[in-house]
Short mmCIF file of C-alpha atoms in Angstrom, two decimals:
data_model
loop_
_atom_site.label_atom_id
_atom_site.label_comp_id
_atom_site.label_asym_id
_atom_site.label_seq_id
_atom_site.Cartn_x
_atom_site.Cartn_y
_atom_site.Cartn_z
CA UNK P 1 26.57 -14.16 3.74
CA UNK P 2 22.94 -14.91 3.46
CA UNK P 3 21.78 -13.97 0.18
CA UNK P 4 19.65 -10.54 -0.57
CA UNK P 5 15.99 -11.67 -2.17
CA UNK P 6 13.19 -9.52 -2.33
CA UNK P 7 9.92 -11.14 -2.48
CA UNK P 8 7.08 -9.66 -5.07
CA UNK P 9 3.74 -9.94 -4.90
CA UNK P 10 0.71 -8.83 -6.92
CA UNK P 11 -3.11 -9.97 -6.99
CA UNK P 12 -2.94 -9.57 -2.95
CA UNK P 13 -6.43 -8.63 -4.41
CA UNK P 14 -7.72 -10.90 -6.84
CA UNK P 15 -9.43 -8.50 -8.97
CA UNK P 16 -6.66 -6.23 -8.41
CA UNK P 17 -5.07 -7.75 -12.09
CA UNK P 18 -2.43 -5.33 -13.93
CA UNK P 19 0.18 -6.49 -11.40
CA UNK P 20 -1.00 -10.40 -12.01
CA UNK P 21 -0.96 -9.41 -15.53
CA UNK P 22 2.56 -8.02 -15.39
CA UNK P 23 3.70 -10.64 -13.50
CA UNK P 24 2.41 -13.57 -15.59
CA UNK P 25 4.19 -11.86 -19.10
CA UNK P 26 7.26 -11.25 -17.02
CA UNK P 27 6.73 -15.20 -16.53
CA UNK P 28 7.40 -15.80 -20.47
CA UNK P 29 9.40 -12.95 -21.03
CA UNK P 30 12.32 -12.80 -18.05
CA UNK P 31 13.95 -10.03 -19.86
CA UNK P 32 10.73 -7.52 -19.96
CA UNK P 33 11.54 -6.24 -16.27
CA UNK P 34 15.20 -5.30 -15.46
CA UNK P 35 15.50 -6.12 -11.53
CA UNK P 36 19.32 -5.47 -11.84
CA UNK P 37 20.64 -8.42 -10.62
CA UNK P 38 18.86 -8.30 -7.00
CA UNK P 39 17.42 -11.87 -6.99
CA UNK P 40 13.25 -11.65 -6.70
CA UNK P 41 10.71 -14.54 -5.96
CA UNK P 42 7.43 -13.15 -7.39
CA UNK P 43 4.22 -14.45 -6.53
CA UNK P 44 0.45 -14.50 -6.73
CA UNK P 45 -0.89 -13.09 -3.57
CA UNK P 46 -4.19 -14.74 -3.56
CA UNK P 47 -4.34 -17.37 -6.49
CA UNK P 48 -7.81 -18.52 -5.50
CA UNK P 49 -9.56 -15.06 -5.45
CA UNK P 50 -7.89 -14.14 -8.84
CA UNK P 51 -9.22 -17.52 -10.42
CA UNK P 52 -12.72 -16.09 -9.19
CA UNK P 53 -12.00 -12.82 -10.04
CA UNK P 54 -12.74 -11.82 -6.39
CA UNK P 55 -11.27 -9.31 -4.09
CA UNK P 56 -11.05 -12.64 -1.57
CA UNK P 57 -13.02 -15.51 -0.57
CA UNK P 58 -13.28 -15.74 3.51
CA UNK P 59 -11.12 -12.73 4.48
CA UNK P 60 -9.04 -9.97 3.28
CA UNK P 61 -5.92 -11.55 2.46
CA UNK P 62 -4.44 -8.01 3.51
CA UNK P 63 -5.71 -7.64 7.00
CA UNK P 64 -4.60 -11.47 7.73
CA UNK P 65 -1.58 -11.74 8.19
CA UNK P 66 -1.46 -11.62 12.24
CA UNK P 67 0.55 -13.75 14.99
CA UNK P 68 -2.33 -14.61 16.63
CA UNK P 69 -4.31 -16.31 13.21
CA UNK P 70 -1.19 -18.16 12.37
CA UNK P 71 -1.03 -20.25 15.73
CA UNK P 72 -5.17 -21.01 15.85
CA UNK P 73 -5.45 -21.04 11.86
CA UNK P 74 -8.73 -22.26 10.52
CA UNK P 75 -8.16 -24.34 7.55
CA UNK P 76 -11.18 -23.70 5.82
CA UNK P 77 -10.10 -19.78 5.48
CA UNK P 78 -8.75 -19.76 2.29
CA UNK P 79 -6.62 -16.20 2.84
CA UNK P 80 -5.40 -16.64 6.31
CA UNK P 81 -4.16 -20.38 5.10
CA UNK P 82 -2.56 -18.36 2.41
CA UNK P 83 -1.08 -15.84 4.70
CA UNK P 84 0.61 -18.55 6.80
CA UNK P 85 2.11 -20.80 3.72
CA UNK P 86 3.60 -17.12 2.40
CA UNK P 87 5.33 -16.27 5.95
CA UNK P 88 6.26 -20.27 5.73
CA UNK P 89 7.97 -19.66 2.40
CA UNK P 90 9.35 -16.58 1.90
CA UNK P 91 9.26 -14.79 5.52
CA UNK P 92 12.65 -14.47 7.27
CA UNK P 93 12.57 -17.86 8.90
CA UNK P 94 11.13 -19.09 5.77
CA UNK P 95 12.00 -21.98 3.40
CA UNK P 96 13.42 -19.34 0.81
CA UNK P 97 13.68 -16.34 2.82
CA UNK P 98 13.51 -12.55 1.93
CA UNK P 99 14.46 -10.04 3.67
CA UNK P 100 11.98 -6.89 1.27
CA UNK P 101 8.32 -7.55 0.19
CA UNK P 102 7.23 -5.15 -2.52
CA UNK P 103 2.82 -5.42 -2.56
CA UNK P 104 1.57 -4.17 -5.51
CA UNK P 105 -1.54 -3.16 -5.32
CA UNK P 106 -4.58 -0.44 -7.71
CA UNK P 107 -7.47 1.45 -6.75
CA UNK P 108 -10.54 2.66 -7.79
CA UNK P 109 -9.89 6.11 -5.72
CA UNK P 110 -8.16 9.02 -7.96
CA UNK P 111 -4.33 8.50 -6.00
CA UNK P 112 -2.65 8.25 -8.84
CA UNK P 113 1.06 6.70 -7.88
CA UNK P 114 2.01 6.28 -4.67
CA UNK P 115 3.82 4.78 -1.42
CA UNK P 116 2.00 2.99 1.67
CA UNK P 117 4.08 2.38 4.96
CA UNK P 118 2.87 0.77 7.96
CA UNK P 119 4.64 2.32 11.45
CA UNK P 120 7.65 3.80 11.55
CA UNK P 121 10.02 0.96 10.91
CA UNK P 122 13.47 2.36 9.87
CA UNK P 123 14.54 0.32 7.35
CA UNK P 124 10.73 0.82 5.70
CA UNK P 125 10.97 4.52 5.61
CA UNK P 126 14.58 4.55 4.14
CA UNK P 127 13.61 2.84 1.17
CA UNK P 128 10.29 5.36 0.77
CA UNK P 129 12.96 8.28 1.11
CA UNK P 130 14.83 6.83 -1.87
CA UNK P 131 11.48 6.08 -4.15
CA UNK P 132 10.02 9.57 -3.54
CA UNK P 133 13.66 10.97 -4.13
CA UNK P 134 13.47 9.35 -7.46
CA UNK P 135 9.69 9.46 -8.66
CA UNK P 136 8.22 12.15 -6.48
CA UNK P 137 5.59 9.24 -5.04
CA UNK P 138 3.44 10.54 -2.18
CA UNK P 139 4.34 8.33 1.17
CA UNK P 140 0.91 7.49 3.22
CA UNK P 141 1.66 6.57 6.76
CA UNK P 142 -1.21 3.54 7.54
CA UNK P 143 -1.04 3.87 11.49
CA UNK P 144 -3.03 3.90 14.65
CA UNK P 145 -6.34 1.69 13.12
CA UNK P 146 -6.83 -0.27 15.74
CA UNK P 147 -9.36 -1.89 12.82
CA UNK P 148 -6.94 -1.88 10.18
CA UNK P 149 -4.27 -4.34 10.86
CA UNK P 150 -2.64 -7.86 9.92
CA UNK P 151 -1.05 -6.19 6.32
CA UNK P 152 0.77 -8.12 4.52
CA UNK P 153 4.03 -6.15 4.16
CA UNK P 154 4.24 -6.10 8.07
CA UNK P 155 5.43 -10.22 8.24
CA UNK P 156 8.55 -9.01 6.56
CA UNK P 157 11.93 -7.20 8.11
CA UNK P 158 11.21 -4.32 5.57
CA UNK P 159 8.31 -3.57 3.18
CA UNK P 160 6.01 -1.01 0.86
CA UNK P 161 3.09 -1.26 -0.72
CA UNK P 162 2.39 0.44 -4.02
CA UNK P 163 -0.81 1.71 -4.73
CA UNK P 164 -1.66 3.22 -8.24
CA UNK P 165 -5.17 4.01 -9.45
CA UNK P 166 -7.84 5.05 -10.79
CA UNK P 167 -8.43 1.70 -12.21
CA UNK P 168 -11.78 -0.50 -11.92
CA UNK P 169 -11.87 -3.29 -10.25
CA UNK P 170 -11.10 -6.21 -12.85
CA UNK P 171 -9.44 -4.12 -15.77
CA UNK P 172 -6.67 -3.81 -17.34
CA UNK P 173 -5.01 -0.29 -17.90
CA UNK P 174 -2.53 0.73 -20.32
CA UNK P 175 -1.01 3.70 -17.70
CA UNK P 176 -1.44 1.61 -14.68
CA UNK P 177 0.57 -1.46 -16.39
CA UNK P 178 3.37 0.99 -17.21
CA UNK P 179 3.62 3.21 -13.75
CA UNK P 180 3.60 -0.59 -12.19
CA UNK P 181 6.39 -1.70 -14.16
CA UNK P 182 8.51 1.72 -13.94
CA UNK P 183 7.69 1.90 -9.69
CA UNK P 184 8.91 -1.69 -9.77
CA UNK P 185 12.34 -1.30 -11.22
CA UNK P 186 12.78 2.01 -9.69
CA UNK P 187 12.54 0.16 -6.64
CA UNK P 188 14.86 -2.41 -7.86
CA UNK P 189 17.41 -0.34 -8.92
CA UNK P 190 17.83 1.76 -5.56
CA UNK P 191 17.90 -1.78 -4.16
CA UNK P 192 20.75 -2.53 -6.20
CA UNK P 193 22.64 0.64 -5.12
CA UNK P 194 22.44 0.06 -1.48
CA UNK P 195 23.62 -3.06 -1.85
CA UNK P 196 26.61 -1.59 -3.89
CA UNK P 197 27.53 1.10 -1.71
CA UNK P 198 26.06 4.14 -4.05
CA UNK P 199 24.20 5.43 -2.04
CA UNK P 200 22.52 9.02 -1.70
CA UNK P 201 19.65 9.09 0.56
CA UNK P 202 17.60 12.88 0.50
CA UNK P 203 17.60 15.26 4.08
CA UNK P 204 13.79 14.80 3.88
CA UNK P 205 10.80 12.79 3.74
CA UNK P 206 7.37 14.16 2.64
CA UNK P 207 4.74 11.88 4.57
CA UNK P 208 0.62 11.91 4.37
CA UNK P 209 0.26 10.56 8.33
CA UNK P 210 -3.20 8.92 8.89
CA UNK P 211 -5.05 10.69 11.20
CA UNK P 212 -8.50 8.44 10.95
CA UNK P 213 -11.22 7.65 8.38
CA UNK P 214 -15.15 8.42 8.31
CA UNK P 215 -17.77 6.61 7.15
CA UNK P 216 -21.05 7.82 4.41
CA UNK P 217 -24.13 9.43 5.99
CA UNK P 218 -26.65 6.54 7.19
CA UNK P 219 -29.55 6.56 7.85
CA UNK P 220 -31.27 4.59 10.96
CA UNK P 221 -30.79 1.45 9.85
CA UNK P 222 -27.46 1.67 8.84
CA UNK P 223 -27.60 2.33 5.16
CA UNK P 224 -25.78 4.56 2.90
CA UNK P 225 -28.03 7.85 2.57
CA UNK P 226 -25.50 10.47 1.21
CA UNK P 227 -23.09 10.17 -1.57
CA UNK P 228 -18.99 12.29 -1.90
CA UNK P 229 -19.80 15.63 -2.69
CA UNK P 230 -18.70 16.40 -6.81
CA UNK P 231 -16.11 19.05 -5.61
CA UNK P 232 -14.83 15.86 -3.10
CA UNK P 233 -14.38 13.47 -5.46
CA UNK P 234 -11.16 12.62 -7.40
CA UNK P 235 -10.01 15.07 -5.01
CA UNK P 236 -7.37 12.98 -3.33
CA UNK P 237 -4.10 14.75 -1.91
CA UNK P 238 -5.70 18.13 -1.98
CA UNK P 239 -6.10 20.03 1.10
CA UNK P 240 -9.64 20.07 2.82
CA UNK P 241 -10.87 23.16 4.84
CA UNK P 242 -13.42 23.70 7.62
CA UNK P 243 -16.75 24.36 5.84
CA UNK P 244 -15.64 22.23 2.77
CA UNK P 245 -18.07 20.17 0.97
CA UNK P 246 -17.95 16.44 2.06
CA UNK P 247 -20.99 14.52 1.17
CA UNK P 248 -24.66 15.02 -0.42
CA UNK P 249 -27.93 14.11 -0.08
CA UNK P 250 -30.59 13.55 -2.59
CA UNK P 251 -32.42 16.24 -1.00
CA UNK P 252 -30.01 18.72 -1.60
CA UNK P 253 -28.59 18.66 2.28
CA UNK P 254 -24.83 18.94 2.52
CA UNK P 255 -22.90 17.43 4.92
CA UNK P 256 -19.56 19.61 5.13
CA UNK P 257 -16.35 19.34 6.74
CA UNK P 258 -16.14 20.97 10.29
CA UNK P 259 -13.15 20.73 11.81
CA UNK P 260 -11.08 23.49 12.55
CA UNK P 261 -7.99 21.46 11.53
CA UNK P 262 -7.35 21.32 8.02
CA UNK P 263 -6.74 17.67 6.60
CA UNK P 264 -5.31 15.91 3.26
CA UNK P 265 -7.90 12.87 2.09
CA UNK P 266 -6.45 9.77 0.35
CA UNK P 267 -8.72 7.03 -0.72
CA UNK P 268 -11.94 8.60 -1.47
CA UNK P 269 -14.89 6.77 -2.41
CA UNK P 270 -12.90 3.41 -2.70
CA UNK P 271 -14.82 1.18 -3.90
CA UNK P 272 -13.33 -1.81 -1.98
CA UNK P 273 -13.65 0.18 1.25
CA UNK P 274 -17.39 0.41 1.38
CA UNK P 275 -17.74 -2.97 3.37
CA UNK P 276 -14.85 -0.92 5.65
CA UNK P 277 -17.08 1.68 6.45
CA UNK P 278 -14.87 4.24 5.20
CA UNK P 279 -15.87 6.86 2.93
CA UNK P 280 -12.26 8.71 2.98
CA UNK P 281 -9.40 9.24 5.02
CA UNK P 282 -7.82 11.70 6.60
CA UNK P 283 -4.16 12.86 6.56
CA UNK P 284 -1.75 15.68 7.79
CA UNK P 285 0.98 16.38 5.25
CA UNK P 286 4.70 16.85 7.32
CA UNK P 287 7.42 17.16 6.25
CA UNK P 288 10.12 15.10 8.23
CA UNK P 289 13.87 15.02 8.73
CA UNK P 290 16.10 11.83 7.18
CA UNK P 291 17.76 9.88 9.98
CA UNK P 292 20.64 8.47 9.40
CA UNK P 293 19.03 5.57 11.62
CA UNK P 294 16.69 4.70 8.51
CA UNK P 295 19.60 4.68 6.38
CA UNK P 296 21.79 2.24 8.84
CA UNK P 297 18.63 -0.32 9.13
CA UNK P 298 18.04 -0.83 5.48
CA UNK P 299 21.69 -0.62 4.69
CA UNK P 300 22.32 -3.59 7.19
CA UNK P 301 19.52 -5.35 6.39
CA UNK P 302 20.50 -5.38 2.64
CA UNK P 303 23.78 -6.44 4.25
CA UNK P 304 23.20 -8.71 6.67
CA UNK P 305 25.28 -11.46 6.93
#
């Protein structure tokens, strides 16, 4: 029977640091994070951009990791080099393979704790059924951006990203360091009881699907003329309603919200989203059924012989 590993990563980001920081004690301390006996490989996602103290250096390291870029790689892009020699490593045809790949990841944007998923992949939402079971994590369903692709946790059977903030880029955080390290071995620990057979799995799954993201106000040349409206900002996971407040102008204009569809917005004014054109994104909460499908996939991928 192959042998269960779950590959770690943090600084996917380089400036992203309390997971490098976590990591690297965890490094001299082995005992400081209980992964209860599920064998881990932890890594630095992007080693270069952390020595810089950069979010990359060519590419988001997080939107590279795409068939295509691995068969015509260009080997003087540092992260899609990168993104190739971690699928070489650790992916499922790998040199050490692993079958889970846990991203750790902050942001600037007031989300507080929570779970990304990309698609619907069984095995993925399973194991977000059993974190938000446990924790009470939001789950944000990342799909249909056709300019949003190539994530990292995708090159892997099964995979989540974490995403805790606010944090500034580049600092460390006493309350993101310790919601890292508790998500991290909560994670572990439902791990371990799949793999054990003790399992309870909830009938439901709250998820945040993505609906699409906006951009600022520009002007005519393209730049940034309006700013997130005060009653907008920090306002992540709470429900926006036609007429809302969106954005503001120095000249007192405000741009509101005027759909007739109310939305949920994650990610607002995220800092490392400005070069993304995206200002905020938008959401509809839903509350969705457990399959027992989800439950077989992970189960027999945790399993798998």
């Amino acid at each position: 029977m192959m042998q269960l590993q779950v590959l770690l990563v943090a600084g996917t980001h380089g400036n992203e640091i309390n997971g490098i920081w976590l990591f690297d004690e965890w490094n001299k301390s082995s005992f400081l994070i209980n992964t209860y006996g599920i064998k881990t490989c932890k890594v630095i996602g992007n080693p270069d951009a952390k020595k810089a103290g950069k979010r990359y250096i060519h590419h988001d390291l997080n939107r590279s990791f795409q068939e295509e870029s691995f068969i015509s790689i260009n080997p003087s892009n540092c992260e899609r080099t990168r993104a190739r020699e971690l699928v070489n490593l650790y992916g499922e045809a790998g040199e050490n393979p692993c079958q889970i790949v846990l991203d750790f990841h902050t942001t600037t944007a007031s989300m507080g704790s929570c779970i990304v998923v990309y698609g619907r992949r069984d095995a993925d939402l399973a194991l977000a059924s059993l974190i938000q079971n446990q924790l009470g994590l939001p789950v944000y369903l990342h799909e249909s951006d056709q300019k949003q692709t190539g994530f990292l946790v995708e090159s892997w059977p099964c995979g989540l990203v974490v995403e805790i903030g606010p944090i500034g880029q580049g600092l460390l955080n006493s309350r993101i360091i310790s919601q890292t390290k508790l998500i991290l071995e909560t994670l572990m620990e439902q791990i371990h009881e799949v793999k054990n057979s003790n399992l309870f799995f909830p009938n439901k799954l709250i998820i945040h699907r993505h609906i699409k993201s906006i951009d600022f106000p520009r002007d005519e040349e393209g730049n940034i003329d309006g700013y997130v409206h005060s009653l907008r900002q920090s306002k992540d996971w709470q429900e926006l309603k036609k007429n809302d407040e969106l954005f503001c102008k120095l000249n007192g204009e405000i741009i509101r919200f005027e759909e007739d569809e109310s939305y949920i917005p994650v990610f607002i004014n995220e800092a490392a989203y400005v070069e993304k054109n995206i200002a905020m994104s938008f959401t509809k909460r839903e509350l969705w059924n457990f399959k027992k499908e989800w439950k077989q996939a992970l189960i027999d991928l945790i399993h798998q012989k």
